[in-house]
Short mmCIF file of C-alpha atoms and ligand atoms in Angstrom, two decimals:
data_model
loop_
_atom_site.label_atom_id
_atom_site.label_comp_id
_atom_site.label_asym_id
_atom_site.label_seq_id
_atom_site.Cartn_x
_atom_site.Cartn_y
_atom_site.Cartn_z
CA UNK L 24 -15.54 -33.19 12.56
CA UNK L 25 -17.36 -30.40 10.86
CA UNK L 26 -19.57 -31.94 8.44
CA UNK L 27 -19.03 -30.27 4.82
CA UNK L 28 -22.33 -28.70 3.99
CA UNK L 29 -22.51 -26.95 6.96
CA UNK L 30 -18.72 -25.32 6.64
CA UNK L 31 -20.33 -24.61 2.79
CA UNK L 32 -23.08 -22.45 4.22
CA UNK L 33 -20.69 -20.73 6.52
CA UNK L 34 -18.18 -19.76 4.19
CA UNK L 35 -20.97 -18.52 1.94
CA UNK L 36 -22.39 -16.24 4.56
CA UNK L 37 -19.28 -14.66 5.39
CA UNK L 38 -18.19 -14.82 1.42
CA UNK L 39 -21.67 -12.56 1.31
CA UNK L 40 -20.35 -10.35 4.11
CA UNK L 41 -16.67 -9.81 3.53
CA UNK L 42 -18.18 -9.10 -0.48
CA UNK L 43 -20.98 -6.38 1.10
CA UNK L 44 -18.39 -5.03 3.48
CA UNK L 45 -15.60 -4.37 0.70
CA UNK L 46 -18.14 -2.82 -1.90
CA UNK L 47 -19.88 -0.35 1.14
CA UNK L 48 -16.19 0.43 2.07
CA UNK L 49 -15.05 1.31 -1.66
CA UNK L 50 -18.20 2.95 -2.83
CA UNK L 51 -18.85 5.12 0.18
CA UNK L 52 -22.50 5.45 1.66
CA UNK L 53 -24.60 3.66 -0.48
CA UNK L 54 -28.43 2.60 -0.30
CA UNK L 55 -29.06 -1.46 -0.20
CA UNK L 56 -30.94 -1.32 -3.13
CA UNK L 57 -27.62 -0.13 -5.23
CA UNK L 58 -25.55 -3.16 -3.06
CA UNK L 59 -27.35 -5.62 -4.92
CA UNK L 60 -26.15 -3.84 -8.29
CA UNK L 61 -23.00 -3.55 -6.99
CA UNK L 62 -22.38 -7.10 -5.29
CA UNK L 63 -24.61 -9.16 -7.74
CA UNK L 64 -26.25 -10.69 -4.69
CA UNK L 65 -29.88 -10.99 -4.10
CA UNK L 66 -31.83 -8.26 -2.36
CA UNK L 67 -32.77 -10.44 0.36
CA UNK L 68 -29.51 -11.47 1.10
CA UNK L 69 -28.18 -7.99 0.68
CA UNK L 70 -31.38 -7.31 3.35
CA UNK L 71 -29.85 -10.03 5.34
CA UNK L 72 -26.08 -9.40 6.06
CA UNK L 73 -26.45 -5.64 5.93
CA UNK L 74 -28.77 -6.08 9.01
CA UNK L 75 -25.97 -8.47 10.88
CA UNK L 76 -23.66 -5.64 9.85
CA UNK L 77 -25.92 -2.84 11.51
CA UNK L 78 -26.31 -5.24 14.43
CA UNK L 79 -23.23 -5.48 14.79
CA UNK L 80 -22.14 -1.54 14.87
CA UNK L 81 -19.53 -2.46 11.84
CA UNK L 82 -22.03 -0.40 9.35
CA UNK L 83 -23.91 2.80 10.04
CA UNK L 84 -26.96 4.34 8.53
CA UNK L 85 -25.70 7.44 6.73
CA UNK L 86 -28.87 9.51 5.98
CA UNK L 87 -31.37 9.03 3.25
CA UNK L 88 -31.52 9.24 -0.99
CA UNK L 89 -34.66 9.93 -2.89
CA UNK L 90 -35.28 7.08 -5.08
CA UNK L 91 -37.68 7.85 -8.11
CA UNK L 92 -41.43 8.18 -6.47
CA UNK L 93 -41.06 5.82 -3.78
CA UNK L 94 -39.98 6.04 -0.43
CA UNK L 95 -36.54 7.43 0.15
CA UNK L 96 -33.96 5.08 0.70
CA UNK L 97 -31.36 4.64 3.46
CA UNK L 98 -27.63 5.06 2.76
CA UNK L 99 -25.04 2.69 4.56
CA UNK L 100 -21.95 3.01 5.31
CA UNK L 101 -18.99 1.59 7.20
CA UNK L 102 -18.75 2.79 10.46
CA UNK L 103 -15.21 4.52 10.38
CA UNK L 104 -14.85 4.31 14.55
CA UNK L 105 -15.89 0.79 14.45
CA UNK L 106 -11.85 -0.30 14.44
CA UNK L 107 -8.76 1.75 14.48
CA UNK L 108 -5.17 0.92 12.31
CA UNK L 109 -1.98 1.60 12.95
CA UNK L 110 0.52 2.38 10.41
CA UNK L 111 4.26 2.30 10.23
CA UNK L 112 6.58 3.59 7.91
CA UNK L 113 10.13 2.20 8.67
CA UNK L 114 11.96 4.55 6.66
CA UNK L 115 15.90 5.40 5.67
CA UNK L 116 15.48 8.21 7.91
CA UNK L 117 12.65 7.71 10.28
CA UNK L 118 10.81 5.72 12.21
CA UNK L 119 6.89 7.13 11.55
CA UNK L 120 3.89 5.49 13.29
CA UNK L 121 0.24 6.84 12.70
CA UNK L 122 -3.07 5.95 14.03
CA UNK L 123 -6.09 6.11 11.48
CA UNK L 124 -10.00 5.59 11.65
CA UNK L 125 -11.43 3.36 8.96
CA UNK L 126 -12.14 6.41 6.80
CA UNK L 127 -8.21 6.88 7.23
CA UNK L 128 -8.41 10.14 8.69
CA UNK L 129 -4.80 10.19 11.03
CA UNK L 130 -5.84 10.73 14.82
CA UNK L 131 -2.52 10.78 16.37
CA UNK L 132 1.20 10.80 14.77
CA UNK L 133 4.80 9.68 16.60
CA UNK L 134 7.83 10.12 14.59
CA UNK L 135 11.66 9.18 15.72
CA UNK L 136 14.68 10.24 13.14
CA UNK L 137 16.96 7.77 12.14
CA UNK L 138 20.88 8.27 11.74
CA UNK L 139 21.88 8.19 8.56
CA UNK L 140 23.25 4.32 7.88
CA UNK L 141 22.31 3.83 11.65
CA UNK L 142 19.47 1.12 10.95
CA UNK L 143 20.27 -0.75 13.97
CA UNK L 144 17.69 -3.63 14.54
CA UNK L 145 17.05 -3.00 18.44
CA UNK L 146 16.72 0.75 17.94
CA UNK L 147 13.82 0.38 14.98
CA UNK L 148 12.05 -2.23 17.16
CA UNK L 149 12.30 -0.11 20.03
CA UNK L 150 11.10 3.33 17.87
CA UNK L 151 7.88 1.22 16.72
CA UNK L 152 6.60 -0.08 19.93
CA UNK L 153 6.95 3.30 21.48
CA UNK L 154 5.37 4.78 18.38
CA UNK L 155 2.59 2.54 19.23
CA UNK L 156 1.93 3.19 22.64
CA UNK L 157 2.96 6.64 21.95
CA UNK L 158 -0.38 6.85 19.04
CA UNK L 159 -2.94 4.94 21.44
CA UNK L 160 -2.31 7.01 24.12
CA UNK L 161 -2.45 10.53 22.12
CA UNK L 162 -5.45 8.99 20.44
CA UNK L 163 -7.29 7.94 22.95
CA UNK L 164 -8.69 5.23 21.69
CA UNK L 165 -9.21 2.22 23.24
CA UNK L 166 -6.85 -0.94 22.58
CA UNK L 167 -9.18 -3.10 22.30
CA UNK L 168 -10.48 -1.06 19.20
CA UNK L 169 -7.37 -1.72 17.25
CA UNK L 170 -7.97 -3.94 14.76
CA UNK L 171 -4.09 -4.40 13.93
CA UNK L 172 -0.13 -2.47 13.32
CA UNK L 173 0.39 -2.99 9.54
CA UNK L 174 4.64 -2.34 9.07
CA UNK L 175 6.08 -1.13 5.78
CA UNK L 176 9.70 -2.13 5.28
CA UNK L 177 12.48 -1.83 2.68
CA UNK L 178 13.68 -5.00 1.26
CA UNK L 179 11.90 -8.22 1.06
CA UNK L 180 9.93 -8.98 3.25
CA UNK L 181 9.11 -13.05 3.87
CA UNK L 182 5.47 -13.81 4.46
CA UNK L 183 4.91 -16.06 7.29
CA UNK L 184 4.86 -15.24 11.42
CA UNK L 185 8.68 -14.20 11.62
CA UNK L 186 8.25 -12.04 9.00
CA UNK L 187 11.98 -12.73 7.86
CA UNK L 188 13.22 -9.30 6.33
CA UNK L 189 16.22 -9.09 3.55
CA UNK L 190 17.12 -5.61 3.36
CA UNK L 191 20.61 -5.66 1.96
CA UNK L 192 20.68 -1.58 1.54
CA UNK L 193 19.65 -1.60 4.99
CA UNK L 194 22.03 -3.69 6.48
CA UNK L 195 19.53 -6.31 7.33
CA UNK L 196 20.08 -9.61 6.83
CA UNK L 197 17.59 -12.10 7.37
CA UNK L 198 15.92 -9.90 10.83
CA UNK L 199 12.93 -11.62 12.53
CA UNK L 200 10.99 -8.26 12.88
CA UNK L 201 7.64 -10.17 13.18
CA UNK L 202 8.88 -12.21 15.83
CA UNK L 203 10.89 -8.82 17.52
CA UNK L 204 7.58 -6.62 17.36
CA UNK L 205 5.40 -9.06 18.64
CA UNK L 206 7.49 -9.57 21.76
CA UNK L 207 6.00 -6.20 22.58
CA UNK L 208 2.51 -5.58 21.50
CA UNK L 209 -0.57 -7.49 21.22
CA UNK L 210 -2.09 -6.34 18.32
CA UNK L 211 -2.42 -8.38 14.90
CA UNK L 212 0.87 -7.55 12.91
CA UNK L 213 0.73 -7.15 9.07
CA UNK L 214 3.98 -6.78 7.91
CA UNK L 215 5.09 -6.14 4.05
CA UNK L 216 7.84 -3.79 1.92
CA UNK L 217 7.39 -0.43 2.27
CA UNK L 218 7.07 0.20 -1.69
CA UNK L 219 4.18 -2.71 -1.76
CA UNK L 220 2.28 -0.73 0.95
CA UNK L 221 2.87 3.13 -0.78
CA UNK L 222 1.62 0.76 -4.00
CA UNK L 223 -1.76 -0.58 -1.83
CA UNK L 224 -2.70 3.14 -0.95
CA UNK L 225 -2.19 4.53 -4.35
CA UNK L 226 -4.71 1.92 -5.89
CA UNK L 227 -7.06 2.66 -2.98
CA UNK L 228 -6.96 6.31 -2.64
CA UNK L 229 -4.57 7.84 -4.77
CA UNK L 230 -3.87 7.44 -8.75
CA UNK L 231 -4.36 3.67 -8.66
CA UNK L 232 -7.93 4.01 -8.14
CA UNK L 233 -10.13 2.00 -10.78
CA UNK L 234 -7.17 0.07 -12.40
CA UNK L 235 -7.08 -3.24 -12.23
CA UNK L 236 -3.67 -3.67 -13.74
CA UNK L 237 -1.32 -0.96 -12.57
CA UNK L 238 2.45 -0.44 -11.39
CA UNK L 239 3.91 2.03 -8.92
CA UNK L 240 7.17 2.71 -9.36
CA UNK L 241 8.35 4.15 -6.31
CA UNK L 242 11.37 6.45 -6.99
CA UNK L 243 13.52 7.88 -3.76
CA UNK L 244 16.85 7.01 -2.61
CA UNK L 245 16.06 3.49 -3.43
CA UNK L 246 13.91 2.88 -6.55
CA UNK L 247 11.03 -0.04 -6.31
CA UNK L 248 7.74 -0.98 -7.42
CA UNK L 249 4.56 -2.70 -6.36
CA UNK L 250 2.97 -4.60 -9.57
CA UNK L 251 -0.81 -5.17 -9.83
CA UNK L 252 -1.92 -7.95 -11.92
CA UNK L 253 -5.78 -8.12 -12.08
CA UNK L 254 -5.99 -6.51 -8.97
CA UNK L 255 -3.68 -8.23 -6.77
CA UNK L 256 -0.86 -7.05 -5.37
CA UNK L 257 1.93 -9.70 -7.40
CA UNK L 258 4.74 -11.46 -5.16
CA UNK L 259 6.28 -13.71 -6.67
CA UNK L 260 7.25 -17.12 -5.00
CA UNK L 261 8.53 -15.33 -2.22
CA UNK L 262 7.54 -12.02 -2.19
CA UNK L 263 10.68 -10.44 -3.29
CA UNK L 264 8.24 -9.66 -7.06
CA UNK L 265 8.61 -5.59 -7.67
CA UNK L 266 12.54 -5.46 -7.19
CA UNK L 267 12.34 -3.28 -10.16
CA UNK L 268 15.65 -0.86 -9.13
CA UNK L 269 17.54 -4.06 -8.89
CA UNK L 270 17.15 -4.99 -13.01
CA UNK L 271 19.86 -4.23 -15.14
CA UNK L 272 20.47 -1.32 -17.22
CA UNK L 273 24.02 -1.64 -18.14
CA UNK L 274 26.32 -4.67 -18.25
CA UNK L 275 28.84 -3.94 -15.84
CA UNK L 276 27.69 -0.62 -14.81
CA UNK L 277 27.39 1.82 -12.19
CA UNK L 278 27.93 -0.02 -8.24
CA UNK L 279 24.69 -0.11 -6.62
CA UNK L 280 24.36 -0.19 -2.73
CA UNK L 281 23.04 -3.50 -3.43
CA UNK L 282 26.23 -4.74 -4.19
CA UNK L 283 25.60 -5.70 -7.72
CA UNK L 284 26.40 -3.35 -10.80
CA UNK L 285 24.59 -1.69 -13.75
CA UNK L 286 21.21 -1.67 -11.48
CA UNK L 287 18.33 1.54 -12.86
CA UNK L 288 18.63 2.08 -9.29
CA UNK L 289 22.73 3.25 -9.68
CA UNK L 290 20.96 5.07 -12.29
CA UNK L 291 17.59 6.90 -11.19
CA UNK L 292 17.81 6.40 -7.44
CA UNK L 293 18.17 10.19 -5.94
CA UNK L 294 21.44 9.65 -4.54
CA UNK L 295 22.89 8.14 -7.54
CA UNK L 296 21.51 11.03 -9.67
CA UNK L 297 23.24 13.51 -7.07
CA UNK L 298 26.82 11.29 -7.63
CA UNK L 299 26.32 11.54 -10.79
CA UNK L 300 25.82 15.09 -10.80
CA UNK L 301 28.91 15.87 -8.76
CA UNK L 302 26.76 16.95 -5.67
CA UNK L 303 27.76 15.94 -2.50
CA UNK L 304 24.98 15.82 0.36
CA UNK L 305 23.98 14.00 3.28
CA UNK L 306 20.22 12.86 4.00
CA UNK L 307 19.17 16.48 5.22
CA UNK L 308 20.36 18.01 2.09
CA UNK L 309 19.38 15.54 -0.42
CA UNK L 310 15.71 16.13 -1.22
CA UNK L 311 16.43 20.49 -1.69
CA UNK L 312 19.51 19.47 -3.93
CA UNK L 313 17.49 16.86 -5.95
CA UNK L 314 15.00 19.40 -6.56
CA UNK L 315 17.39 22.37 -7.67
CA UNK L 316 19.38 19.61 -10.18
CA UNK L 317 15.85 18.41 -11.54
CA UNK L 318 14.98 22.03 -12.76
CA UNK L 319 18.40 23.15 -13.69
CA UNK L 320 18.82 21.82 -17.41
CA UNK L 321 22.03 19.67 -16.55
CA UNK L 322 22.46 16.76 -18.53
CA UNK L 323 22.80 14.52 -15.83
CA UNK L 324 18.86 15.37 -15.50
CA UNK L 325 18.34 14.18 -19.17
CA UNK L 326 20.13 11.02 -19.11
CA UNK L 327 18.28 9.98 -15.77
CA UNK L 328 15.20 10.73 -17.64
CA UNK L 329 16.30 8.38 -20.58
CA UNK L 330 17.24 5.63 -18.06
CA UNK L 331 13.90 6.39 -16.53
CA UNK L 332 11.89 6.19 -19.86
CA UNK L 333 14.08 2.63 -20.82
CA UNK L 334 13.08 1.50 -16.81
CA UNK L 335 9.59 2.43 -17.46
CA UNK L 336 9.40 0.80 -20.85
CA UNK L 337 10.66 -2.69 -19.69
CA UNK L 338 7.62 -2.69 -16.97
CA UNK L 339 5.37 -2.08 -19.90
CA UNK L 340 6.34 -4.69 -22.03
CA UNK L 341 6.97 -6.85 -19.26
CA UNK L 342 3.49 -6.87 -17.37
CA UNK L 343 1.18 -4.82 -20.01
CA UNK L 344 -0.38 -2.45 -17.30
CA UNK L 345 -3.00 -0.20 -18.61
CA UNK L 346 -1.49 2.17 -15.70
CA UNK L 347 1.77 3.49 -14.35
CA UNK L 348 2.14 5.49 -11.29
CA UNK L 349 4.90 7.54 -10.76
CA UNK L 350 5.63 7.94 -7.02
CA UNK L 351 8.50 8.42 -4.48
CA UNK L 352 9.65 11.94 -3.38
CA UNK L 353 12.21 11.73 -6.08
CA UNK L 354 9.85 10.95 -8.67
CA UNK L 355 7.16 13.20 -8.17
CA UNK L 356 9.64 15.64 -8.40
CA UNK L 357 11.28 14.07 -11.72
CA UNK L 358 7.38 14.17 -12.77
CA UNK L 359 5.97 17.39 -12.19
CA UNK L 360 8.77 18.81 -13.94
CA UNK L 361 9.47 16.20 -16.83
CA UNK L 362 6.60 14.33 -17.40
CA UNK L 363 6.49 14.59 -21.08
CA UNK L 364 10.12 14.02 -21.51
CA UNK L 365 9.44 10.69 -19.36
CA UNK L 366 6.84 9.37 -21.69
CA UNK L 367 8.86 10.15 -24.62
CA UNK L 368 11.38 8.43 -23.45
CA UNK L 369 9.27 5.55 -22.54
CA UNK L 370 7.53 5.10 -25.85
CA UNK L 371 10.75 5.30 -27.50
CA UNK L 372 11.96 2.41 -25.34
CA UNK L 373 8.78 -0.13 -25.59
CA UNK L 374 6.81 -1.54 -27.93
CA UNK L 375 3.90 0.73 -29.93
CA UNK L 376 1.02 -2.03 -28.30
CA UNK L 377 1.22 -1.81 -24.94
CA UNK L 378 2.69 1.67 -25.08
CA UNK L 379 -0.65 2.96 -26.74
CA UNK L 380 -2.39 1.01 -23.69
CA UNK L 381 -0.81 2.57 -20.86
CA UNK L 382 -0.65 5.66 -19.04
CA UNK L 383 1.66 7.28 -17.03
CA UNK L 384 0.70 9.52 -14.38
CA UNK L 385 1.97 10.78 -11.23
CA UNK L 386 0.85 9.60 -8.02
CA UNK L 387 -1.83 11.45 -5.70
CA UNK L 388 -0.97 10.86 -2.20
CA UNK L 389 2.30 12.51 -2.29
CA UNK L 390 5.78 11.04 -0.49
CA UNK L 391 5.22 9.97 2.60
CA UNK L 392 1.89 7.83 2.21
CA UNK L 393 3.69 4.59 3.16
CA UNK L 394 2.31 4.83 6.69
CA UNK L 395 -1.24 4.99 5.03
CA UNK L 396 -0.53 2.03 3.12
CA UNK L 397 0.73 0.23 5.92
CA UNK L 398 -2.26 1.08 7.70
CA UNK L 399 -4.24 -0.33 4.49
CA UNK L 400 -3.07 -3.91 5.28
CA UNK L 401 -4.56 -4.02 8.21
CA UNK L 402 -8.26 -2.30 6.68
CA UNK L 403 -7.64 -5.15 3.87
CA UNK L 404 -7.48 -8.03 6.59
CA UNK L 405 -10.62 -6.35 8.63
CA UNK L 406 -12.48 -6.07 5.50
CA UNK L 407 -11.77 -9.83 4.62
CA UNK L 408 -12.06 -11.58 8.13
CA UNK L 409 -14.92 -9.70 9.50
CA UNK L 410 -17.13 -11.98 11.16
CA UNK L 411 -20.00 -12.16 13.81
CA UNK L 412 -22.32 -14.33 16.02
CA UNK L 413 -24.75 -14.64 13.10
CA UNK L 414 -22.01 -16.42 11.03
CA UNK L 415 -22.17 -19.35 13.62
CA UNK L 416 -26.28 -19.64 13.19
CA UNK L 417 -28.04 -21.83 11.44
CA UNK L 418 -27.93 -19.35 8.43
CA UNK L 419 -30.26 -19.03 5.46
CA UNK L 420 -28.32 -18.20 2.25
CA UNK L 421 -30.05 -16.70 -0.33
ZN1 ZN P 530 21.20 -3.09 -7.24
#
């Protein structure tokens, strides 16, 4: 039996180490005198764990600062070939996998198009795990230097090792894809909704950045969100939280492809707005037509911009965020042309308080940065777990 005080110093150590790592991998290179203003801890433990770090190749040294008269100082910085992710983007249309460094820079890209309503189980499954091989190969990286395949999904996705998904727009009903993927490759599988990932990459690298209470609102076809409550991605009991398209607008409403009726998503979703709007497409057409509608003064345009606003303004009084990001290839679009309207709309729908506290703004990493975030789950599980030999000595914590 591990005896208590000696699990406490452990945990401590790599508490120290996953805290260092997370700060040097946020801040960019930084010298270890500004870690300890950073991190709060000591300089000597700062002196400590950044050395086990160097040791173990997971830092570099990343040239050197002048610090006021003394001897310049030596930045540090995560080594971004250390470990490689994988992303996947399981999309209405496409399969997407990409391959990233730890700086996120995309080193090799597979993509496989989807039939429209064709979201057969076997053939996704089968897309990914080429994807995969396909991006290790074309990388040339070796496997052993991936550190894991993070999957974003639609629907809810069931934490646990089967990784239950319940996509009802997708035709998926309660689909093992944890279990199916990891039938065929051995890498660590991270697995969430597609909307929660897009949300992770935002608040990392995109518009997010800094907040510590934010929603995305991810606006496409389908119409989502990924809520941030003090910095944490919020779930719910079982991670079905952020299901924003699926609230109700209108008592016995519009028919949403969920099955229910009066959903914002029957409302706001691109497809519905193109229904609404008397413009028939099909998946290769949609995105150009959404775009022409958006800037053509049709009132179709300014009641999905009210519904928007009223979508927008429940969020706000619901979780207070002092940030909302406005994403999805339908909303940026909806955004860069209307973004005034949409606040109007919004303030007019909420209450003055939290209204005055929040801002809406667009999100930075365009439409297609769920692979990213996918990626990001598996950076977020590296930067948490990270551990070495030193972590097993007898350890002096400081
Ligand atoms: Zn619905």
């Amino acid at each position: 039996m591990v005896r208590p005080e000696r699990r406490t110093v452990r945990d401590l150590r790599r508490g120290n180490r996953a805290v260092l790592l997370r700060a040097l991998y946020f801040a960019g290179p930084t010298s270890r005198h500004e870690l300890t203003a950073l991190t709060g801890l000591s300089a000597a433990t700062v002196s400590n764990v950044t050395g086990d770090l160097l040791a173990d190749d997971i830092i570099v040294e990343a040239g050197l600062v002048d610090s006021d008269g003394g001897r310049p100082r030596v930045l540090l910085r995560v080594n971004p070939t250390y470990g490689f992710a994988i992303g996947v983007d399981v999309g209405e249309t496409h399969v997407r996998v990409e391959l990233f460094d730890l700086d996120m820079n995309e080193l090799a890209k597979s993509e496989f198009a989807l039939r429209p309503g064709a979201h057969d189980v076997d053939v996704v499954v089968r897309h990914v795990l080429s994807g995969i091989d396909a991006v290790v190969a074309d990388s040339g990286v070796p496997p052993s230097k991936v550190l894991g395949v993070g999957v974003g999904v639609p629907g809810i996705v069931e934490r646990g090792p089967e990784a239950m998904i319940h996509a009802q727009t997708f035709g998926w009903d309660s689909v093992p894809l944890g279990t199916l993927l990891r039938a065929g490759t051995p890498f660590p599988l991270h697995i969430d909704n597609g909307a929660k990932t897009m949300g992770q990459a935002e608040m990392w690298f995109g518009a997010g950045r800094g907040s510590r209470h934010a929603v995305i609102a991810l606006i496409g076809s389908g119409v989502g969100a990924s809520i941030i409550a003090d910095g944490m991605t919020y779930r719910g009991a079982n991670s079905s939280a952020g299901e924003w398209g699926h609230t109700k607008i209108a008592i016995g409403g519009r028919s949403c492809r969920c099955g229910g009726r009066g959903c914002l998503e029957a409302y706001i979703g691109a497809e519905a707005v193109l229904e609404r709007a008397g413009i028939d497409v099909d998946t290769s057409t949609e995105q150009a037509a959404f775009a022409e509608l958006v800037t053509s003064g049709s009132p179709v345009v300014d009641e999905t911009v009210e519904y928007l606003g009223a979508g927008l303004a429940n969020l706000i009084n619901l979780f207070n965020p002092e940030r909302i990001v406005v994403g999805g290839w339908a909303g940026l679009l909806l955004g860069q042309h209307l973004l005034t309207t949409i606040k109007q709309r919004a303030a007019e729908n909420c209450l003055t308080q939290p209204y005055s506290t929040a801002s809406i703004v667009l999100g930075r990493l365009g439409p297609d940065a769920v692979a990213l975030g996918a990626a990001t789950l598996v950076v977020d599980e590296f930067l948490l777990s990270t551990t070495s030999s030193s972590v097993s000595r007898e350890p002096a914590v400081s």
